[in-house]
């Protein structure tokens, strides 16, 4: 059955260019971004994997580990990483799962045969430290993902997790946020000393608490 938000994600051990990766051990207490791409030595994937590598300080700031996946071999990944490093001006140091037997692709539903026969599409899974699935998105092979958007979602998820606020339409880091419905306005005023503006009883705005 397809994975749904809030599900505990399935654990696995799979080979990578860095050796076997056991998901739960690798993740430990971190958030994880697990993302698949169609194939090694392809142009869009080359730019994506380079960008994820260049964003390393942003992942670290948020306690996030990244794992890529395609159905190519670890040897193929090693050769391709040389190209990524050279052309994208970076050093890829995160694991790229070598899912040649499609164990993880099948477990996570990353192969959409009517879109791309026998190869993984561009899936993204954000997994929290309790191993719960918090976001899942799927892009077609021809569209490179926007990893700034993935970081923005992680910021939003972490604001909800650690500060009990949600983020409104088109929110960017530093913008005002909204108080979650489960908190009364009275409790919100005590919890958010920067102030709470009640536009409607169900629509309460407060400055971003961790800024
Ligand atoms: C790419 O990564 O460039 C790509 C892969 C499969 C289909 C189309 C583009």
PDB file of C-alpha atoms and ligand atoms in Angstrom:
ATOM      1  CA  UNK A   1       0.000   0.000   0.000  1.00  0.00           C
ATOM      2  CA  UNK A   2       1.163   3.531  -0.731  1.00  0.00           C
ATOM      3  CA  UNK A   3       2.846   5.433   2.071  1.00  0.00           C
ATOM      4  CA  UNK A   4       0.705   8.165   3.619  1.00  0.00           C
ATOM      5  CA  UNK A   5       1.619  11.186   5.701  1.00  0.00           C
ATOM      6  CA  UNK A   6       2.035  10.244   9.352  1.00  0.00           C
ATOM      7  CA  UNK A   7       2.967   6.622   8.577  1.00  0.00           C
ATOM      8  CA  UNK A   8       6.101   5.143  10.104  1.00  0.00           C
ATOM      9  CA  UNK A   9       8.400   4.737   7.105  1.00  0.00           C
ATOM     10  CA  UNK A  10       9.727   1.269   6.307  1.00  0.00           C
ATOM     11  CA  UNK A  11      13.292   0.544   7.390  1.00  0.00           C
ATOM     12  CA  UNK A  12      15.801  -0.936   4.931  1.00  0.00           C
ATOM     13  CA  UNK A  13      19.423  -1.780   4.351  1.00  0.00           C
ATOM     14  CA  UNK A  14      20.713  -1.027   0.866  1.00  0.00           C
ATOM     15  CA  UNK A  15      24.087  -0.601  -0.787  1.00  0.00           C
ATOM     16  CA  UNK A  16      25.436   2.836  -1.719  1.00  0.00           C
ATOM     17  CA  UNK A  17      28.706   4.271  -2.991  1.00  0.00           C
ATOM     18  CA  UNK A  18      29.648   4.671   0.698  1.00  0.00           C
ATOM     19  CA  UNK A  19      28.797   1.044   1.577  1.00  0.00           C
ATOM     20  CA  UNK A  20      25.558  -0.378   3.030  1.00  0.00           C
ATOM     21  CA  UNK A  21      23.120   2.155   4.507  1.00  0.00           C
ATOM     22  CA  UNK A  22      20.682   1.023   7.204  1.00  0.00           C
ATOM     23  CA  UNK A  23      18.055   3.765   7.179  1.00  0.00           C
ATOM     24  CA  UNK A  24      17.132   3.870  10.871  1.00  0.00           C
ATOM     25  CA  UNK A  25      20.780   3.725  12.012  1.00  0.00           C
ATOM     26  CA  UNK A  26      21.831   6.346   9.453  1.00  0.00           C
ATOM     27  CA  UNK A  27      18.977   8.655  10.439  1.00  0.00           C
ATOM     28  CA  UNK A  28      19.507   8.295  14.217  1.00  0.00           C
ATOM     29  CA  UNK A  29      17.927  11.468  15.714  1.00  0.00           C
ATOM     30  CA  UNK A  30      17.995  13.511  12.511  1.00  0.00           C
ATOM     31  CA  UNK A  31      15.386  14.482   9.978  1.00  0.00           C
ATOM     32  CA  UNK A  32      15.931  12.764   6.619  1.00  0.00           C
ATOM     33  CA  UNK A  33      15.300  13.814   3.020  1.00  0.00           C
ATOM     34  CA  UNK A  34      15.179  10.658   0.893  1.00  0.00           C
ATOM     35  CA  UNK A  35      14.907  11.440  -2.815  1.00  0.00           C
ATOM     36  CA  UNK A  36      14.995   9.341  -5.957  1.00  0.00           C
ATOM     37  CA  UNK A  37      16.095  10.291  -9.462  1.00  0.00           C
ATOM     38  CA  UNK A  38      15.752   8.363 -12.721  1.00  0.00           C
ATOM     39  CA  UNK A  39      19.329   7.474 -13.624  1.00  0.00           C
ATOM     40  CA  UNK A  40      23.037   8.256 -13.321  1.00  0.00           C
ATOM     41  CA  UNK A  41      24.776  10.269 -16.048  1.00  0.00           C
ATOM     42  CA  UNK A  42      21.642  12.264 -16.929  1.00  0.00           C
ATOM     43  CA  UNK A  43      21.615  16.080 -17.084  1.00  0.00           C
ATOM     44  CA  UNK A  44      18.779  17.117 -14.752  1.00  0.00           C
ATOM     45  CA  UNK A  45      19.870  14.620 -12.072  1.00  0.00           C
ATOM     46  CA  UNK A  46      23.441  15.900 -12.295  1.00  0.00           C
ATOM     47  CA  UNK A  47      22.294  19.448 -11.452  1.00  0.00           C
ATOM     48  CA  UNK A  48      20.008  18.248  -8.643  1.00  0.00           C
ATOM     49  CA  UNK A  49      22.599  16.113  -6.876  1.00  0.00           C
ATOM     50  CA  UNK A  50      25.118  18.940  -7.141  1.00  0.00           C
ATOM     51  CA  UNK A  51      22.665  21.385  -5.580  1.00  0.00           C
ATOM     52  CA  UNK A  52      21.851  19.035  -2.682  1.00  0.00           C
ATOM     53  CA  UNK A  53      25.588  18.810  -2.023  1.00  0.00           C
ATOM     54  CA  UNK A  54      26.115  22.590  -2.194  1.00  0.00           C
ATOM     55  CA  UNK A  55      23.235  23.036   0.288  1.00  0.00           C
ATOM     56  CA  UNK A  56      25.071  20.936   2.918  1.00  0.00           C
ATOM     57  CA  UNK A  57      25.308  23.837   5.474  1.00  0.00           C
ATOM     58  CA  UNK A  58      21.538  24.410   5.158  1.00  0.00           C
ATOM     59  CA  UNK A  59      20.761  20.737   5.833  1.00  0.00           C
ATOM     60  CA  UNK A  60      23.139  20.728   8.806  1.00  0.00           C
ATOM     61  CA  UNK A  61      21.564  23.880  10.265  1.00  0.00           C
ATOM     62  CA  UNK A  62      18.222  22.030  10.312  1.00  0.00           C
ATOM     63  CA  UNK A  63      19.570  18.637  11.550  1.00  0.00           C
ATOM     64  CA  UNK A  64      18.733  16.988   8.213  1.00  0.00           C
ATOM     65  CA  UNK A  65      20.544  14.110   6.491  1.00  0.00           C
ATOM     66  CA  UNK A  66      20.088  13.555   2.760  1.00  0.00           C
ATOM     67  CA  UNK A  67      19.968  10.246   0.878  1.00  0.00           C
ATOM     68  CA  UNK A  68      19.610   9.963  -2.894  1.00  0.00           C
ATOM     69  CA  UNK A  69      18.584   6.842  -4.792  1.00  0.00           C
ATOM     70  CA  UNK A  70      18.557   5.441  -8.296  1.00  0.00           C
ATOM     71  CA  UNK A  71      18.449   1.925  -9.670  1.00  0.00           C
ATOM     72  CA  UNK A  72      22.060   2.101 -10.909  1.00  0.00           C
ATOM     73  CA  UNK A  73      24.999   0.310  -9.270  1.00  0.00           C
ATOM     74  CA  UNK A  74      27.370   1.694  -6.617  1.00  0.00           C
ATOM     75  CA  UNK A  75      30.215   1.535  -9.159  1.00  0.00           C
ATOM     76  CA  UNK A  76      28.165   3.656 -11.570  1.00  0.00           C
ATOM     77  CA  UNK A  77      27.435   6.166  -8.769  1.00  0.00           C
ATOM     78  CA  UNK A  78      31.159   6.467  -7.998  1.00  0.00           C
ATOM     79  CA  UNK A  79      32.015   7.321 -11.597  1.00  0.00           C
ATOM     80  CA  UNK A  80      29.126   9.748 -11.964  1.00  0.00           C
ATOM     81  CA  UNK A  81      29.969  11.551  -8.687  1.00  0.00           C
ATOM     82  CA  UNK A  82      33.288  12.514 -10.302  1.00  0.00           C
ATOM     83  CA  UNK A  83      31.315  14.259 -13.049  1.00  0.00           C
ATOM     84  CA  UNK A  84      28.917  15.913 -10.581  1.00  0.00           C
ATOM     85  CA  UNK A  85      31.796  17.259  -8.498  1.00  0.00           C
ATOM     86  CA  UNK A  86      33.603  18.584 -11.556  1.00  0.00           C
ATOM     87  CA  UNK A  87      30.638  20.125 -13.363  1.00  0.00           C
ATOM     88  CA  UNK A  88      28.652  21.369 -10.346  1.00  0.00           C
ATOM     89  CA  UNK A  89      31.606  22.673  -8.347  1.00  0.00           C
ATOM     90  CA  UNK A  90      30.992  20.610  -5.214  1.00  0.00           C
ATOM     91  CA  UNK A  91      31.952  17.413  -3.375  1.00  0.00           C
ATOM     92  CA  UNK A  92      29.116  14.923  -3.034  1.00  0.00           C
ATOM     93  CA  UNK A  93      29.548  13.226   0.346  1.00  0.00           C
ATOM     94  CA  UNK A  94      26.051  11.905   1.078  1.00  0.00           C
ATOM     95  CA  UNK A  95      24.935   8.371   0.143  1.00  0.00           C
ATOM     96  CA  UNK A  96      23.364   7.569  -3.207  1.00  0.00           C
ATOM     97  CA  UNK A  97      21.572   4.255  -2.736  1.00  0.00           C
ATOM     98  CA  UNK A  98      22.376   1.671  -5.404  1.00  0.00           C
ATOM     99  CA  UNK A  99      18.907   0.221  -5.701  1.00  0.00           C
ATOM    100  CA  UNK A 100      19.595  -2.123  -8.632  1.00  0.00           C
ATOM    101  CA  UNK A 101      17.271  -4.786  -7.151  1.00  0.00           C
ATOM    102  CA  UNK A 102      14.565  -2.081  -6.681  1.00  0.00           C
ATOM    103  CA  UNK A 103      14.101  -3.074  -3.046  1.00  0.00           C
ATOM    104  CA  UNK A 104      13.729   0.477  -1.736  1.00  0.00           C
ATOM    105  CA  UNK A 105      12.035   1.823  -4.881  1.00  0.00           C
ATOM    106  CA  UNK A 106       9.276  -0.766  -4.520  1.00  0.00           C
ATOM    107  CA  UNK A 107       8.996  -0.303  -0.746  1.00  0.00           C
ATOM    108  CA  UNK A 108       8.503   3.466  -1.173  1.00  0.00           C
ATOM    109  CA  UNK A 109       6.543   3.431  -4.466  1.00  0.00           C
ATOM    110  CA  UNK A 110       9.168   5.364  -6.425  1.00  0.00           C
ATOM    111  CA  UNK A 111       8.544   3.581  -9.749  1.00  0.00           C
ATOM    112  CA  UNK A 112       5.544   4.854 -11.704  1.00  0.00           C
ATOM    113  CA  UNK A 113       5.515   2.529 -14.742  1.00  0.00           C
ATOM    114  CA  UNK A 114       3.075   4.596 -16.772  1.00  0.00           C
ATOM    115  CA  UNK A 115       5.381   7.632 -16.475  1.00  0.00           C
ATOM    116  CA  UNK A 116       8.833   6.051 -16.653  1.00  0.00           C
ATOM    117  CA  UNK A 117       9.202   2.356 -17.320  1.00  0.00           C
ATOM    118  CA  UNK A 118      11.461   0.539 -14.821  1.00  0.00           C
ATOM    119  CA  UNK A 119      13.174   3.693 -13.521  1.00  0.00           C
ATOM    120  CA  UNK A 120      12.468   5.782 -10.442  1.00  0.00           C
ATOM    121  CA  UNK A 121      10.696   9.117 -10.872  1.00  0.00           C
ATOM    122  CA  UNK A 122      11.679  12.189  -8.814  1.00  0.00           C
ATOM    123  CA  UNK A 123      10.162  11.325  -5.421  1.00  0.00           C
ATOM    124  CA  UNK A 124      10.911  13.225  -2.218  1.00  0.00           C
ATOM    125  CA  UNK A 125      10.203  11.940   1.295  1.00  0.00           C
ATOM    126  CA  UNK A 126      10.752  14.083   4.380  1.00  0.00           C
ATOM    127  CA  UNK A 127      11.044  11.839   7.453  1.00  0.00           C
ATOM    128  CA  UNK A 128      11.093  13.194  11.009  1.00  0.00           C
ATOM    129  CA  UNK A 129      13.293  11.931  13.877  1.00  0.00           C
ATOM    130  CA  UNK A 130      10.461   9.591  14.966  1.00  0.00           C
ATOM    131  CA  UNK A 131      10.632   7.985  11.487  1.00  0.00           C
ATOM    132  CA  UNK A 132       7.228   9.398  10.513  1.00  0.00           C
ATOM    133  CA  UNK A 133       6.591  10.526   6.954  1.00  0.00           C
ATOM    134  CA  UNK A 134       5.950  14.293   7.005  1.00  0.00           C
ATOM    135  CA  UNK A 135       5.940  15.166   3.283  1.00  0.00           C
ATOM    136  CA  UNK A 136       5.863  13.268   0.022  1.00  0.00           C
ATOM    137  CA  UNK A 137       6.075  14.883  -3.422  1.00  0.00           C
ATOM    138  CA  UNK A 138       6.572  13.434  -6.878  1.00  0.00           C
ATOM    139  CA  UNK A 139       8.015  15.249  -9.882  1.00  0.00           C
ATOM    140  CA  UNK A 140       8.319  14.028 -13.447  1.00  0.00           C
ATOM    141  CA  UNK A 141      11.716  13.056 -14.848  1.00  0.00           C
ATOM    142  CA  UNK A 142      11.973  16.164 -16.996  1.00  0.00           C
ATOM    143  CA  UNK A 143      11.478  18.691 -14.165  1.00  0.00           C
ATOM    144  CA  UNK A 144      14.321  19.362 -11.764  1.00  0.00           C
ATOM    145  CA  UNK A 145      13.162  19.909  -8.198  1.00  0.00           C
ATOM    146  CA  UNK A 146      13.421  23.171  -6.258  1.00  0.00           C
ATOM    147  CA  UNK A 147      15.423  22.273  -3.141  1.00  0.00           C
ATOM    148  CA  UNK A 148      14.880  25.757  -1.703  1.00  0.00           C
ATOM    149  CA  UNK A 149      11.231  24.726  -1.497  1.00  0.00           C
ATOM    150  CA  UNK A 150      12.203  21.500   0.298  1.00  0.00           C
ATOM    151  CA  UNK A 151      14.152  23.586   2.830  1.00  0.00           C
ATOM    152  CA  UNK A 152      11.152  25.927   3.205  1.00  0.00           C
ATOM    153  CA  UNK A 153       8.880  22.959   3.993  1.00  0.00           C
ATOM    154  CA  UNK A 154      11.380  21.642   6.542  1.00  0.00           C
ATOM    155  CA  UNK A 155      11.415  25.077   8.209  1.00  0.00           C
ATOM    156  CA  UNK A 156       7.628  25.013   8.326  1.00  0.00           C
ATOM    157  CA  UNK A 157       7.476  21.451   9.693  1.00  0.00           C
ATOM    158  CA  UNK A 158      10.046  22.281  12.367  1.00  0.00           C
ATOM    159  CA  UNK A 159       8.159  25.455  13.371  1.00  0.00           C
ATOM    160  CA  UNK A 160       5.036  23.365  13.904  1.00  0.00           C
ATOM    161  CA  UNK A 161       6.948  20.603  15.686  1.00  0.00           C
ATOM    162  CA  UNK A 162       8.939  22.804  18.045  1.00  0.00           C
ATOM    163  CA  UNK A 163       6.904  26.050  18.312  1.00  0.00           C
ATOM    164  CA  UNK A 164       3.199  25.133  17.746  1.00  0.00           C
ATOM    165  CA  UNK A 165       2.727  27.481  14.801  1.00  0.00           C
ATOM    166  CA  UNK A 166       1.746  26.873  11.181  1.00  0.00           C
ATOM    167  CA  UNK A 167       2.840  28.809   8.106  1.00  0.00           C
ATOM    168  CA  UNK A 168       0.433  30.690   5.811  1.00  0.00           C
ATOM    169  CA  UNK A 169       0.334  30.937   2.035  1.00  0.00           C
ATOM    170  CA  UNK A 170       3.663  31.769   0.383  1.00  0.00           C
ATOM    171  CA  UNK A 171       5.370  32.002   3.789  1.00  0.00           C
ATOM    172  CA  UNK A 172       9.104  32.628   3.797  1.00  0.00           C
ATOM    173  CA  UNK A 173      11.538  32.378   6.702  1.00  0.00           C
ATOM    174  CA  UNK A 174      11.105  35.538   8.814  1.00  0.00           C
ATOM    175  CA  UNK A 175       7.482  36.211   7.839  1.00  0.00           C
ATOM    176  CA  UNK A 176       4.658  36.149  10.390  1.00  0.00           C
ATOM    177  CA  UNK A 177       3.141  32.745  11.156  1.00  0.00           C
ATOM    178  CA  UNK A 178      -0.264  31.555  12.361  1.00  0.00           C
ATOM    179  CA  UNK A 179      -1.171  30.058  15.741  1.00  0.00           C
ATOM    180  CA  UNK A 180      -2.358  26.442  15.372  1.00  0.00           C
ATOM    181  CA  UNK A 181      -6.121  25.977  15.981  1.00  0.00           C
ATOM    182  CA  UNK A 182      -5.562  23.738  19.040  1.00  0.00           C
ATOM    183  CA  UNK A 183      -4.232  26.719  21.080  1.00  0.00           C
ATOM    184  CA  UNK A 184      -6.725  29.264  22.480  1.00  0.00           C
ATOM    185  CA  UNK A 185      -6.008  32.949  21.856  1.00  0.00           C
ATOM    186  CA  UNK A 186      -5.546  33.442  25.608  1.00  0.00           C
ATOM    187  CA  UNK A 187      -2.933  30.667  25.773  1.00  0.00           C
ATOM    188  CA  UNK A 188      -1.321  31.981  22.571  1.00  0.00           C
ATOM    189  CA  UNK A 189      -0.842  35.443  24.136  1.00  0.00           C
ATOM    190  CA  UNK A 190       1.012  33.810  27.036  1.00  0.00           C
ATOM    191  CA  UNK A 191       3.066  31.535  24.782  1.00  0.00           C
ATOM    192  CA  UNK A 192       4.065  34.121  22.154  1.00  0.00           C
ATOM    193  CA  UNK A 193       5.395  37.220  23.970  1.00  0.00           C
ATOM    194  CA  UNK A 194       6.067  39.047  20.669  1.00  0.00           C
ATOM    195  CA  UNK A 195       2.285  39.476  20.393  1.00  0.00           C
ATOM    196  CA  UNK A 196      -0.733  37.813  18.820  1.00  0.00           C
ATOM    197  CA  UNK A 197      -3.104  39.633  16.433  1.00  0.00           C
ATOM    198  CA  UNK A 198      -6.567  38.102  16.326  1.00  0.00           C
ATOM    199  CA  UNK A 199      -7.996  38.823  12.855  1.00  0.00           C
ATOM    200  CA  UNK A 200     -10.733  36.251  13.423  1.00  0.00           C
ATOM    201  CA  UNK A 201     -11.044  33.872  16.400  1.00  0.00           C
ATOM    202  CA  UNK A 202      -9.670  31.135  14.104  1.00  0.00           C
ATOM    203  CA  UNK A 203      -7.034  33.339  12.375  1.00  0.00           C
ATOM    204  CA  UNK A 204      -4.335  34.498  14.791  1.00  0.00           C
ATOM    205  CA  UNK A 205      -1.019  35.923  13.553  1.00  0.00           C
ATOM    206  CA  UNK A 206       2.245  36.138  15.482  1.00  0.00           C
ATOM    207  CA  UNK A 207       5.859  36.988  14.569  1.00  0.00           C
ATOM    208  CA  UNK A 208       7.984  33.925  13.830  1.00  0.00           C
ATOM    209  CA  UNK A 209       8.920  32.716  17.348  1.00  0.00           C
ATOM    210  CA  UNK A 210      12.432  31.452  16.594  1.00  0.00           C
ATOM    211  CA  UNK A 211      13.612  34.679  14.958  1.00  0.00           C
TER     212      UNK A 211
HETATM  213  C1  LIG B   1      17.607  13.890 -16.546  1.00  0.00           C
HETATM  214  O1  LIG B   1      18.011  13.682 -15.412  1.00  0.00           O
HETATM  215  O2  LIG B   1      18.094  14.768 -17.220  1.00  0.00           O
HETATM  216  C2  LIG B   1      16.497  13.072 -17.120  1.00  0.00           C
HETATM  217  C3  LIG B   1      16.343  11.747 -16.763  1.00  0.00           C
HETATM  218  C4  LIG B   1      15.306  11.006 -17.346  1.00  0.00           C
HETATM  219  C5  LIG B   1      14.456  11.616 -18.254  1.00  0.00           C
HETATM  220  C6  LIG B   1      14.608  12.949 -18.579  1.00  0.00           C
HETATM  221  C7  LIG B   1      15.644  13.697 -18.018  1.00  0.00           C
END
